[in-house]
Amino acid sequence: MIVMKFGGTSVGSSDSIEKVKEIILNENRDRIVVLSAFSGVTNLLVTINQQYESNDSTIQETIIQLEERCLAVIDPLLKTTEYLKLAKQFVSIKIDQIKDVIKQPFSLENTKIIIGQGELISTNIVQLYLEEKGINSKLIGALDFMRKDVSGEPDSAYISSKINPILEQETKNIYITQGFICKDYDSSFSNLERGGSDYTASLIGAAIKASEIQIWTDIDGMHNNDPRYVENTFSLEEISFDEAAELAYFGAKILHPQSLIPAKNNNIPVLLKNTFDPYKKGTLIKNNTKTSGVSSIAAKDKITTIKIKSYRMLLAYGFLKRVFEVFEVYKTPIDMITTSEVAVSLTIDNNQFIKEIVEDLQKFGAVEVETNLSIVCVAGDFSEKKEGLSARVFNALKHIPIRMISYGGSNYNISLLVKTADKINALNSLNTALFKKQLSEIDVD
Ligand code: ADP
Ligand code: ASP
Ligand code: MG
């Protein structure tokens, strides 16, 4: 069995859903199809939730926009009056549910219920569409098997113990399910964070021991640089799990940051493909690929640095442990870290508890905070055999102030911290310096 995940743009219109159907039918292995919400729908739901929280009366207009967005997909998609009626009824039930939820006092659980409705709508509509076409698919509810544990991490053992019996109940060749949504350990409605449908696909792949996980999106695989900021990027044919995971974590939006972990742990290849150009090769992510040189560059924004200067650090042991404990208390992950004899600088991407963290750290010494920074991640083979590669990276950035460097933590990347205002310049300069040869070899049209 394989997993096929289709993102928001792939199910964003009647035309693209027809393309998705062709891609599903072109596959002859048994498959679980994981769908995101129609593009733009989760954003509308996030707005509705913000308006709900702030008691904003324009919420009613946003709900109308949401309904219109769904009807714009449904109207041209379903051809028979019977199925069109069923689809419209479903959307109207979901809209009524949202209207009921926002009558209740604001709560985090209601936030999660609202934000998760997009995937429930898209999967039900696509299932109706496939049924109308006489395709024998079955909709299975992600909330019946996707769950997090007490620490907020996906509960792999639970997922596996629930999904496999569901699949054994009835043998179908095509199952449809929701990406993104799940339950918390206490059975309340939850999700895997924005972009989380990729993570769903990988978790399901691991749970059912899939032979392949396919991620279908609006671009032909992982590119060598961020196509939103750099022109003439090109698709990578193959990349290792370790490199792809670094890139996803450090900003390559094509994949949710954690989504490769279950696939890598179970050695399941992940294929990134373009729904709008399905015959293009795409990118294969797997173990043991042979990378030489730099494979790709990504950047992650909204980074904050915290510098703690303390003479108590001089020749002391246990100092870093106490610093890290502060971040543990506030469940705030650290991305980069550098130390000198009297100072330690680290970066975080979540400022929710910054005030509390700084207050606690001030017990150890002087604390400085800097915001609006970006981490630029250069992924590739930086093993000791590749002398000269890091020099090329630094040379490319000689005109850009670098705030922090992380090198040597793994053989797969160098991370550099720059001001966000310098990010696009850094990505483009690195592109020219590191990929000139490859660029001249590809067709750029
Ligand atoms: P989906 O809705 O299918 O999940 P996303 O918008 O989350 O799609 O991810 C695809 C987008 O990721 C692309 O359209 C592209 O703009 C962006 N992207 C950022 N970095 C990269 C990269 N290195 N390679 C490919 N796409 C990237
Ligand atoms: N619909 C969710 C989002 O927009 C999840 C996803 O698309 O992966 O974040
Ligand atoms: Mg995505």
CSV table of C-alpha atoms and ligand atoms in Angstrom, one decimal:
chain,number,residue,atom,x,y,z
A,1,MET,CA,0.0,0.0,0.0
A,2,ILE,CA,1.2,3.6,-0.6
A,3,VAL,CA,0.2,7.0,0.7
A,4,MET,CA,-0.7,9.8,-1.7
A,5,LYS,CA,-1.0,13.3,-0.1
A,6,PHE,CA,-2.4,16.2,-2.1
A,7,GLY,CA,-1.9,19.8,-0.8
A,8,GLY,CA,-4.3,22.8,-0.8
A,9,THR,CA,-3.6,23.9,-4.4
A,10,SER,CA,-4.0,20.4,-5.7
A,11,VAL,CA,-7.6,20.4,-4.4
A,12,GLY,CA,-8.1,24.1,-4.8
A,13,SER,CA,-10.5,24.0,-7.8
A,14,SER,CA,-12.8,21.7,-9.7
A,15,ASP,CA,-10.1,21.4,-12.4
A,16,SER,CA,-7.3,20.5,-10.1
A,17,ILE,CA,-9.5,17.9,-8.3
A,18,GLU,CA,-10.1,16.3,-11.7
A,19,LYS,CA,-6.3,16.1,-12.1
A,20,VAL,CA,-6.1,14.5,-8.7
A,21,LYS,CA,-8.6,11.9,-9.7
A,22,GLU,CA,-6.6,11.1,-12.8
A,23,ILE,CA,-3.4,10.7,-10.7
A,24,ILE,CA,-5.1,8.5,-8.2
A,25,LEU,CA,-6.6,6.3,-11.0
A,26,ASN,CA,-3.2,6.1,-12.8
A,27,GLU,CA,-1.8,4.3,-9.7
A,28,ASN,CA,-2.4,0.6,-9.4
A,29,ARG,CA,-1.2,-0.1,-5.9
A,30,ASP,CA,-3.6,0.1,-3.1
A,31,ARG,CA,-3.6,3.7,-1.7
A,32,ILE,CA,-4.5,6.0,1.1
A,33,VAL,CA,-5.2,9.4,-0.2
A,34,VAL,CA,-4.6,12.2,2.3
A,35,LEU,CA,-6.1,15.6,1.5
A,36,SER,CA,-5.5,19.1,2.7
A,37,ALA,CA,-8.3,21.8,2.8
A,38,PHE,CA,-9.0,23.6,-0.5
A,39,SER,CA,-6.3,26.3,-0.8
A,40,GLY,CA,-7.2,29.4,1.2
A,41,VAL,CA,-9.8,27.7,3.3
A,42,THR,CA,-7.6,27.2,6.4
A,43,ASN,CA,-6.5,30.8,6.2
A,44,LEU,CA,-10.1,31.9,6.2
A,45,LEU,CA,-10.8,29.6,9.2
A,46,VAL,CA,-7.8,31.2,11.0
A,47,THR,CA,-9.3,34.6,10.3
A,48,ILE,CA,-12.7,33.5,11.6
A,49,ASN,CA,-11.1,32.2,14.7
A,50,GLN,CA,-9.3,35.6,15.3
A,51,GLN,CA,-12.6,37.4,14.8
A,52,TYR,CA,-14.3,35.0,17.2
A,53,GLU,CA,-11.6,35.7,19.8
A,54,SER,CA,-11.8,39.5,19.4
A,55,ASN,CA,-15.6,39.6,19.1
A,56,ASP,CA,-15.3,41.2,15.7
A,57,SER,CA,-18.7,41.5,14.0
A,58,THR,CA,-17.2,41.2,10.5
A,59,ILE,CA,-16.9,37.4,11.3
A,60,GLN,CA,-20.3,36.9,9.5
A,61,GLU,CA,-18.8,38.3,6.3
A,62,THR,CA,-15.8,35.9,6.5
A,63,ILE,CA,-18.2,33.0,7.1
A,64,ILE,CA,-20.0,34.0,3.9
A,65,GLN,CA,-16.6,34.1,2.1
A,66,LEU,CA,-15.8,30.7,3.3
A,67,GLU,CA,-19.1,29.3,2.1
A,68,GLU,CA,-18.6,31.0,-1.3
A,69,ARG,CA,-15.1,29.6,-1.6
A,70,CYS,CA,-16.4,26.0,-1.0
A,71,LEU,CA,-19.3,26.5,-3.4
A,72,ALA,CA,-16.9,27.8,-6.1
A,73,VAL,CA,-15.2,24.4,-6.0
A,74,ILE,CA,-18.4,22.3,-5.7
A,75,ASP,CA,-20.6,23.9,-8.4
A,76,PRO,CA,-18.5,23.0,-11.4
A,77,LEU,CA,-17.2,19.7,-9.9
A,78,LEU,CA,-20.4,17.7,-9.3
A,79,LYS,CA,-22.4,17.1,-12.4
A,80,THR,CA,-25.6,15.5,-11.1
A,81,THR,CA,-28.3,17.3,-9.2
A,82,GLU,CA,-28.3,14.5,-6.6
A,83,TYR,CA,-24.6,14.8,-5.8
A,84,LEU,CA,-24.5,18.5,-6.0
A,85,LYS,CA,-27.3,18.6,-3.5
A,86,LEU,CA,-25.5,16.3,-1.1
A,87,ALA,CA,-22.3,18.3,-1.4
A,88,LYS,CA,-24.1,21.6,-0.7
A,89,GLN,CA,-25.9,20.1,2.2
A,90,PHE,CA,-22.6,19.0,3.7
A,91,VAL,CA,-21.1,22.4,3.3
A,92,SER,CA,-24.1,24.0,4.9
A,93,ILE,CA,-23.9,21.6,7.9
A,94,LYS,CA,-20.3,22.6,8.4
A,95,ILE,CA,-21.1,26.3,8.1
A,96,ASP,CA,-23.9,25.9,10.7
A,97,GLN,CA,-21.5,24.0,13.0
A,98,ILE,CA,-19.0,26.9,12.8
A,99,LYS,CA,-21.8,29.4,13.5
A,100,ASP,CA,-22.8,27.3,16.6
A,101,VAL,CA,-19.2,27.1,17.9
A,102,ILE,CA,-18.7,30.9,17.7
A,103,LYS,CA,-21.8,31.5,19.9
A,104,GLN,CA,-19.9,29.7,22.7
A,105,PRO,CA,-17.3,31.5,24.9
A,106,PHE,CA,-13.9,31.6,23.2
A,107,SER,CA,-11.7,28.5,24.0
A,108,LEU,CA,-8.6,26.9,22.6
A,109,GLU,CA,-10.6,23.7,21.9
A,110,ASN,CA,-13.1,25.7,19.8
A,111,THR,CA,-10.2,27.3,18.0
A,112,LYS,CA,-9.0,23.8,17.0
A,113,ILE,CA,-12.5,22.7,16.0
A,114,ILE,CA,-12.8,25.8,13.7
A,115,ILE,CA,-9.4,25.5,12.1
A,116,GLY,CA,-9.9,21.8,11.3
A,117,GLN,CA,-13.1,22.1,9.4
A,118,GLY,CA,-11.3,22.6,6.0
A,119,GLU,CA,-10.0,19.1,5.7
A,120,LEU,CA,-13.4,17.7,6.8
A,121,ILE,CA,-15.0,19.6,3.9
A,122,SER,CA,-12.5,18.8,1.2
A,123,THR,CA,-12.4,15.1,1.9
A,124,ASN,CA,-16.2,14.7,2.0
A,125,ILE,CA,-16.5,16.6,-1.3
A,126,VAL,CA,-13.8,14.6,-3.0
A,127,GLN,CA,-15.4,11.4,-1.8
A,128,LEU,CA,-18.8,12.5,-3.2
A,129,TYR,CA,-17.1,13.4,-6.5
A,130,LEU,CA,-15.4,10.0,-6.7
A,131,GLU,CA,-18.7,8.2,-5.9
A,132,GLU,CA,-20.5,10.2,-8.5
A,133,LYS,CA,-17.9,9.0,-11.0
A,134,GLY,CA,-18.5,5.4,-9.9
A,135,ILE,CA,-15.1,5.1,-8.3
A,136,ASN,CA,-15.1,2.6,-5.4
A,137,SER,CA,-13.3,4.7,-2.7
A,138,LYS,CA,-13.9,4.8,1.0
A,139,LEU,CA,-13.7,7.8,3.3
A,140,ILE,CA,-12.0,7.0,6.6
A,141,GLY,CA,-12.1,9.7,9.4
A,142,ALA,CA,-8.6,10.8,10.6
A,143,LEU,CA,-10.1,11.5,14.0
A,144,ASP,CA,-10.7,7.8,14.4
A,145,PHE,CA,-7.0,7.0,14.3
A,146,MET,CA,-4.7,10.1,14.5
A,147,ARG,CA,-3.9,11.0,18.1
A,148,LYS,CA,-1.2,12.8,20.0
A,149,ASP,CA,0.2,11.6,23.3
A,150,VAL,CA,0.4,13.4,26.7
A,151,SER,CA,3.6,15.3,25.6
A,152,GLY,CA,1.8,16.6,22.4
A,153,GLU,CA,3.7,14.3,20.0
A,154,PRO,CA,1.9,12.0,17.5
A,155,ASP,CA,1.2,8.7,19.2
A,156,SER,CA,2.6,6.2,16.6
A,157,ALA,CA,1.7,3.1,18.5
A,158,TYR,CA,-1.9,4.3,18.9
A,159,ILE,CA,-2.2,5.4,15.2
A,160,SER,CA,-0.9,2.0,14.1
A,161,SER,CA,-3.2,0.0,16.4
A,162,LYS,CA,-6.3,2.0,15.1
A,163,ILE,CA,-5.7,2.4,11.4
A,164,ASN,CA,-4.8,-1.1,10.5
A,165,PRO,CA,-8.0,-2.7,11.8
A,166,ILE,CA,-10.0,0.0,10.0
A,167,LEU,CA,-8.2,-1.0,6.7
A,168,GLU,CA,-8.8,-4.7,7.4
A,169,GLN,CA,-12.5,-4.2,7.9
A,170,GLU,CA,-13.2,-3.7,4.3
A,171,THR,CA,-10.8,-4.1,1.5
A,172,LYS,CA,-10.8,-1.2,-0.8
A,173,ASN,CA,-8.1,0.0,-3.3
A,174,ILE,CA,-8.7,3.7,-2.5
A,175,TYR,CA,-9.1,5.2,0.9
A,176,ILE,CA,-9.6,8.9,1.4
A,177,THR,CA,-8.7,10.7,4.7
A,178,GLN,CA,-8.0,14.1,6.2
A,179,GLY,CA,-4.6,15.5,6.6
A,180,PHE,CA,-3.7,18.0,9.5
A,181,ILE,CA,-6.5,17.1,12.0
A,182,CYS,CA,-6.1,14.7,14.9
A,183,LYS,CA,-7.1,14.2,18.5
A,184,ASP,CA,-5.2,15.2,21.6
A,185,TYR,CA,-4.5,12.5,24.2
A,186,ASP,CA,-7.7,13.5,26.0
A,187,SER,CA,-9.8,13.0,22.8
A,188,SER,CA,-10.3,16.7,22.2
A,189,PHE,CA,-10.1,18.0,18.6
A,190,SER,CA,-6.5,19.0,17.6
A,191,ASN,CA,-4.1,19.4,14.7
A,192,LEU,CA,-0.5,18.9,13.6
A,193,GLU,CA,0.2,22.6,13.1
A,194,ARG,CA,0.0,24.5,9.8
A,195,GLY,CA,1.2,22.5,6.8
A,196,GLY,CA,0.6,19.4,8.9
A,197,SER,CA,-1.0,17.2,6.2
A,198,ASP,CA,2.5,16.2,5.1
A,199,TYR,CA,3.1,15.0,8.6
A,200,THR,CA,-0.2,13.0,8.5
A,201,ALA,CA,0.9,11.3,5.3
A,202,SER,CA,4.2,10.3,6.8
A,203,LEU,CA,2.7,9.1,10.1
A,204,ILE,CA,0.1,7.0,8.2
A,205,GLY,CA,2.9,5.7,6.0
A,206,ALA,CA,4.8,4.5,9.0
A,207,ALA,CA,1.7,3.1,10.7
A,208,ILE,CA,0.7,0.9,7.7
A,209,LYS,CA,4.3,0.2,6.7
A,210,ALA,CA,3.7,1.8,3.3
A,211,SER,CA,6.1,1.0,0.4
A,212,GLU,CA,6.1,4.7,-0.6
A,213,ILE,CA,4.8,8.1,0.5
A,214,GLN,CA,3.9,10.5,-2.3
A,215,ILE,CA,3.5,14.3,-1.6
A,216,TRP,CA,1.7,15.9,-4.5
A,217,THR,CA,1.9,19.7,-4.6
A,218,ASP,CA,2.2,22.7,-7.0
A,219,ILE,CA,5.9,22.4,-7.9
A,220,ASP,CA,8.0,19.6,-9.3
A,221,GLY,CA,9.8,18.5,-6.1
A,222,MET,CA,12.4,20.0,-3.8
A,223,HIS,CA,14.2,22.8,-5.5
A,224,ASN,CA,17.8,23.8,-5.0
A,225,ASN,CA,16.7,27.1,-3.5
A,226,ASP,CA,13.5,28.9,-2.4
A,227,PRO,CA,11.6,29.6,-5.6
A,228,ARG,CA,9.6,32.4,-3.9
A,229,TYR,CA,12.8,34.5,-3.6
A,230,VAL,CA,15.2,33.2,-6.2
A,231,GLU,CA,14.7,32.9,-10.0
A,232,ASN,CA,15.7,29.9,-12.1
A,233,THR,CA,15.8,27.3,-9.3
A,234,PHE,CA,15.7,23.7,-10.4
A,235,SER,CA,14.3,20.5,-9.0
A,236,LEU,CA,16.6,17.9,-7.3
A,237,GLU,CA,16.2,14.4,-8.6
A,238,GLU,CA,17.2,12.8,-5.3
A,239,ILE,CA,18.1,13.9,-1.8
A,240,SER,CA,18.8,12.1,1.5
A,241,PHE,CA,16.4,12.1,4.4
A,242,ASP,CA,18.9,14.0,6.5
A,243,GLU,CA,19.4,16.8,4.0
A,244,ALA,CA,15.7,17.1,3.2
A,245,ALA,CA,14.8,17.1,7.0
A,246,GLU,CA,17.3,20.0,7.6
A,247,LEU,CA,15.8,21.9,4.7
A,248,ALA,CA,12.2,21.3,5.8
A,249,TYR,CA,13.1,22.4,9.3
A,250,PHE,CA,14.9,25.5,8.1
A,251,GLY,CA,12.2,26.8,5.9
A,252,ALA,CA,11.7,24.8,2.7
A,253,LYS,CA,7.9,25.2,2.8
A,254,ILE,CA,7.3,22.3,0.5
A,255,LEU,CA,7.5,20.0,3.5
A,256,HIS,CA,6.2,20.3,7.1
A,257,PRO,CA,9.3,20.5,9.4
A,258,GLN,CA,8.7,17.2,11.1
A,259,SER,CA,7.1,15.3,8.3
A,260,LEU,CA,10.2,13.2,7.3
A,261,ILE,CA,10.9,11.7,10.7
A,262,PRO,CA,8.3,8.8,10.6
A,263,ALA,CA,9.3,8.0,6.9
A,264,LYS,CA,13.0,8.1,7.7
A,265,ASN,CA,12.6,5.9,10.8
A,266,ASN,CA,10.8,3.3,8.8
A,267,ASN,CA,12.9,3.7,5.7
A,268,ILE,CA,10.0,4.6,3.5
A,269,PRO,CA,10.9,6.6,0.4
A,270,VAL,CA,9.2,9.9,-0.1
A,271,LEU,CA,8.4,11.1,-3.6
A,272,LEU,CA,7.6,14.8,-4.1
A,273,LYS,CA,5.5,15.3,-7.3
A,274,ASN,CA,3.7,18.1,-9.2
A,275,THR,CA,0.0,17.6,-9.6
A,276,PHE,CA,0.0,20.1,-12.5
A,277,ASP,CA,2.9,18.3,-14.3
A,278,PRO,CA,2.7,14.7,-13.2
A,279,TYR,CA,5.1,13.4,-15.8
A,280,LYS,CA,8.0,15.4,-14.4
A,281,LYS,CA,10.3,13.3,-12.3
A,282,GLY,CA,9.9,15.2,-9.0
A,283,THR,CA,12.3,14.5,-6.1
A,284,LEU,CA,12.9,11.2,-4.4
A,285,ILE,CA,13.9,11.4,-0.7
A,286,LYS,CA,15.5,8.3,0.6
A,287,ASN,CA,18.4,6.9,2.7
A,288,ASN,CA,21.8,6.5,1.2
A,289,THR,CA,21.7,8.9,-1.6
A,290,LYS,CA,25.0,10.0,-3.0
A,291,THR,CA,25.2,13.8,-2.6
A,292,SER,CA,28.2,15.7,-3.7
A,293,GLY,CA,28.6,19.4,-2.9
A,294,VAL,CA,25.7,21.6,-2.0
A,295,SER,CA,22.3,20.2,-2.7
A,296,SER,CA,19.9,23.0,-1.6
A,297,ILE,CA,19.4,26.2,0.4
A,298,ALA,CA,16.5,27.3,2.5
A,299,ALA,CA,15.7,30.1,5.0
A,300,LYS,CA,13.6,30.3,8.1
A,301,ASP,CA,12.3,33.7,9.3
A,302,LYS,CA,11.0,35.1,12.6
A,303,ILE,CA,14.2,34.1,14.5
A,304,THR,CA,15.2,35.7,17.7
A,305,THR,CA,18.6,35.5,19.3
A,306,ILE,CA,19.3,35.6,23.0
A,307,LYS,CA,22.8,36.3,24.2
A,308,ILE,CA,23.8,35.6,27.9
A,309,LYS,CA,27.0,37.2,29.0
A,310,SER,CA,28.3,35.9,32.3
A,311,TYR,CA,31.7,35.7,33.9
A,312,ARG,CA,30.3,32.8,36.0
A,313,MET,CA,30.6,30.8,32.8
A,314,LEU,CA,34.4,31.1,32.8
A,315,LEU,CA,35.8,27.7,33.7
A,316,ALA,CA,32.5,26.6,35.2
A,317,TYR,CA,30.7,23.4,34.5
A,318,GLY,CA,26.9,23.0,34.6
A,319,PHE,CA,26.4,26.5,33.4
A,320,LEU,CA,24.9,25.5,30.0
A,321,LYS,CA,22.7,22.9,31.7
A,322,ARG,CA,21.1,25.7,33.8
A,323,VAL,CA,20.6,27.9,30.7
A,324,PHE,CA,19.0,25.0,28.8
A,325,GLU,CA,16.7,24.2,31.8
A,326,VAL,CA,15.1,27.6,31.4
A,327,PHE,CA,14.1,26.8,27.8
A,328,GLU,CA,12.9,23.4,28.9
A,329,VAL,CA,10.6,25.0,31.5
A,330,TYR,CA,9.0,27.1,28.8
A,331,LYS,CA,8.9,24.3,26.2
A,332,THR,CA,10.8,26.5,23.8
A,333,PRO,CA,13.1,24.7,21.3
A,334,ILE,CA,16.5,26.1,20.5
A,335,ASP,CA,17.7,26.1,16.9
A,336,MET,CA,21.2,27.4,16.8
A,337,ILE,CA,23.8,27.8,19.6
A,338,THR,CA,27.3,29.2,19.8
A,339,THR,CA,29.5,29.8,22.9
A,340,SER,CA,32.5,31.7,23.8
A,341,GLU,CA,34.3,31.5,27.2
A,342,VAL,CA,32.1,34.2,28.7
A,343,ALA,CA,28.9,34.3,26.5
A,344,VAL,CA,26.4,32.0,25.0
A,345,SER,CA,24.1,33.0,22.1
A,346,LEU,CA,21.2,30.9,21.0
A,347,THR,CA,18.2,31.3,18.7
A,348,ILE,CA,14.6,30.5,19.0
A,349,ASP,CA,11.7,30.7,16.6
A,350,ASN,CA,8.9,30.9,19.2
A,351,ASN,CA,8.6,34.1,21.2
A,352,GLN,CA,5.6,33.2,23.2
A,353,PHE,CA,7.5,33.1,26.5
A,354,ILE,CA,10.4,35.4,25.6
A,355,LYS,CA,9.6,37.8,28.6
A,356,GLU,CA,9.7,35.0,31.1
A,357,ILE,CA,12.8,33.4,29.6
A,358,VAL,CA,14.7,36.6,29.6
A,359,GLU,CA,13.7,37.3,33.3
A,360,ASP,CA,14.9,33.8,34.3
A,361,LEU,CA,18.2,34.1,32.3
A,362,GLN,CA,19.0,37.5,33.9
A,363,LYS,CA,19.8,35.5,37.1
A,364,PHE,CA,22.9,34.3,35.3
A,365,GLY,CA,24.2,37.5,33.7
A,366,ALA,CA,23.4,40.3,31.2
A,367,VAL,CA,20.9,39.2,28.5
A,368,GLU,CA,20.6,40.8,25.1
A,369,VAL,CA,17.7,40.0,22.6
A,370,GLU,CA,17.7,40.7,18.9
A,371,THR,CA,14.7,40.0,16.6
A,372,ASN,CA,13.9,40.0,12.9
A,373,LEU,CA,16.5,37.5,12.0
A,374,SER,CA,16.6,34.6,9.5
A,375,ILE,CA,18.5,31.4,9.5
A,376,VAL,CA,19.9,30.5,6.1
A,377,CYS,CA,20.5,26.8,5.8
A,378,VAL,CA,22.9,25.4,3.2
A,379,ALA,CA,22.4,21.6,2.9
A,380,GLY,CA,24.9,19.3,1.2
A,381,ASP,CA,27.9,17.1,1.9
A,382,PHE,CA,30.1,19.1,4.3
A,383,SER,CA,32.1,16.1,5.4
A,384,GLU,CA,35.9,16.5,5.9
A,385,LYS,CA,36.6,15.3,2.3
A,386,LYS,CA,34.9,18.3,0.8
A,387,GLU,CA,37.5,20.9,1.6
A,388,GLY,CA,36.8,24.4,0.1
A,389,LEU,CA,33.1,24.1,0.2
A,390,SER,CA,32.5,26.1,3.3
A,391,ALA,CA,35.0,28.8,2.0
A,392,ARG,CA,32.7,29.2,-1.1
A,393,VAL,CA,29.7,29.6,1.2
A,394,PHE,CA,31.4,32.3,3.2
A,395,ASN,CA,32.9,34.0,0.2
A,396,ALA,CA,29.4,34.3,-1.4
A,397,LEU,CA,28.3,36.1,1.7
A,398,LYS,CA,31.2,38.4,2.2
A,399,HIS,CA,29.0,41.5,1.6
A,400,ILE,CA,26.4,40.4,4.1
A,401,PRO,CA,26.9,40.7,7.9
A,402,ILE,CA,26.6,37.2,9.4
A,403,ARG,CA,25.3,37.2,13.0
A,404,MET,CA,26.0,33.6,13.9
A,405,ILE,CA,27.3,30.4,12.3
A,406,SER,CA,26.6,26.8,13.1
A,407,TYR,CA,28.9,24.3,11.4
A,408,GLY,CA,30.0,20.8,12.3
A,409,GLY,CA,26.8,19.7,14.2
A,410,SER,CA,26.1,17.4,11.3
A,411,ASN,CA,27.9,16.7,8.0
A,412,TYR,CA,24.9,17.9,6.1
A,413,ASN,CA,24.6,21.6,6.7
A,414,ILE,CA,25.9,25.0,7.5
A,415,SER,CA,23.5,27.4,9.1
A,416,LEU,CA,24.1,31.1,9.1
A,417,LEU,CA,22.1,33.8,10.8
A,418,VAL,CA,21.4,37.0,9.0
A,419,LYS,CA,19.1,40.0,9.4
A,420,THR,CA,15.8,39.2,7.6
A,421,ALA,CA,16.3,42.3,5.5
A,422,ASP,CA,19.4,40.6,4.1
A,423,LYS,CA,17.8,37.2,3.5
A,424,ILE,CA,16.8,37.5,-0.2
A,425,ASN,CA,20.2,38.9,-1.0
A,426,ALA,CA,21.9,36.0,0.9
A,427,LEU,CA,19.8,33.4,-0.9
A,428,ASN,CA,20.6,34.9,-4.3
A,429,SER,CA,24.3,35.3,-3.7
A,430,LEU,CA,24.6,31.8,-2.5
A,431,ASN,CA,22.7,30.6,-5.6
A,432,THR,CA,25.0,32.3,-7.9
A,433,ALA,CA,28.2,31.1,-6.1
A,434,LEU,CA,27.2,27.5,-5.5
A,435,PHE,CA,25.0,26.5,-8.4
A,436,LYS,CA,26.4,28.3,-11.4
A,437,LYS,CA,27.5,25.1,-13.0
A,438,GLN,CA,24.3,23.3,-12.6
A,439,LEU,CA,22.3,26.3,-13.8
A,440,SER,CA,24.2,26.4,-17.0
A,441,GLU,CA,23.5,22.7,-17.6
A,442,ILE,CA,19.7,23.0,-17.3
A,443,ASP,CA,17.1,24.3,-19.6
A,444,VAL,CA,15.8,27.6,-18.1
A,445,ASP,CA,12.7,28.6,-20.0
B,1,ADP,P1,0.9,22.3,-0.4
B,1,ADP,O1,-0.3,23.2,-0.3
B,1,ADP,O2,0.8,21.4,-1.6
B,1,ADP,O3,1.2,21.6,0.9
B,1,ADP,P2,2.9,24.3,0.0
B,1,ADP,O4,2.6,25.7,-0.4
B,1,ADP,O5,2.9,24.0,1.5
B,1,ADP,O6,2.1,23.2,-0.8
B,1,ADP,O7,4.4,23.9,-0.5
B,1,ADP,C1,4.8,24.1,-1.8
B,1,ADP,C2,5.5,25.5,-2.0
B,1,ADP,O8,6.7,25.5,-1.3
B,1,ADP,C3,5.9,25.8,-3.4
B,1,ADP,O9,4.9,26.4,-4.2
B,1,ADP,C4,7.1,26.7,-3.2
B,1,ADP,O10,6.7,28.1,-3.4
B,1,ADP,C5,7.5,26.5,-1.7
B,1,ADP,N1,8.9,26.2,-1.6
B,1,ADP,C6,9.7,26.8,-0.7
B,1,ADP,N2,11.0,26.3,-0.7
B,1,ADP,C7,10.9,25.3,-1.7
B,1,ADP,C8,11.9,24.4,-2.2
B,1,ADP,N3,13.2,24.4,-1.8
B,1,ADP,N4,11.5,23.6,-3.2
B,1,ADP,C9,10.3,23.6,-3.6
B,1,ADP,N5,9.3,24.4,-3.2
B,1,ADP,C10,9.6,25.3,-2.2
B,2,ASP,N1,-4.8,23.0,5.7
B,2,ASP,C1,-3.7,23.0,6.6
B,2,ASP,C2,-2.9,24.3,6.4
B,2,ASP,O1,-3.3,25.1,5.5
B,2,ASP,C3,-2.8,21.8,6.6
B,2,ASP,C4,-2.1,21.6,5.3
B,2,ASP,O2,-2.5,22.1,4.2
B,2,ASP,O3,-1.1,20.9,5.3
B,2,ASP,O4,-2.0,24.6,7.1
B,3,MG,MG,2.2,22.3,2.6
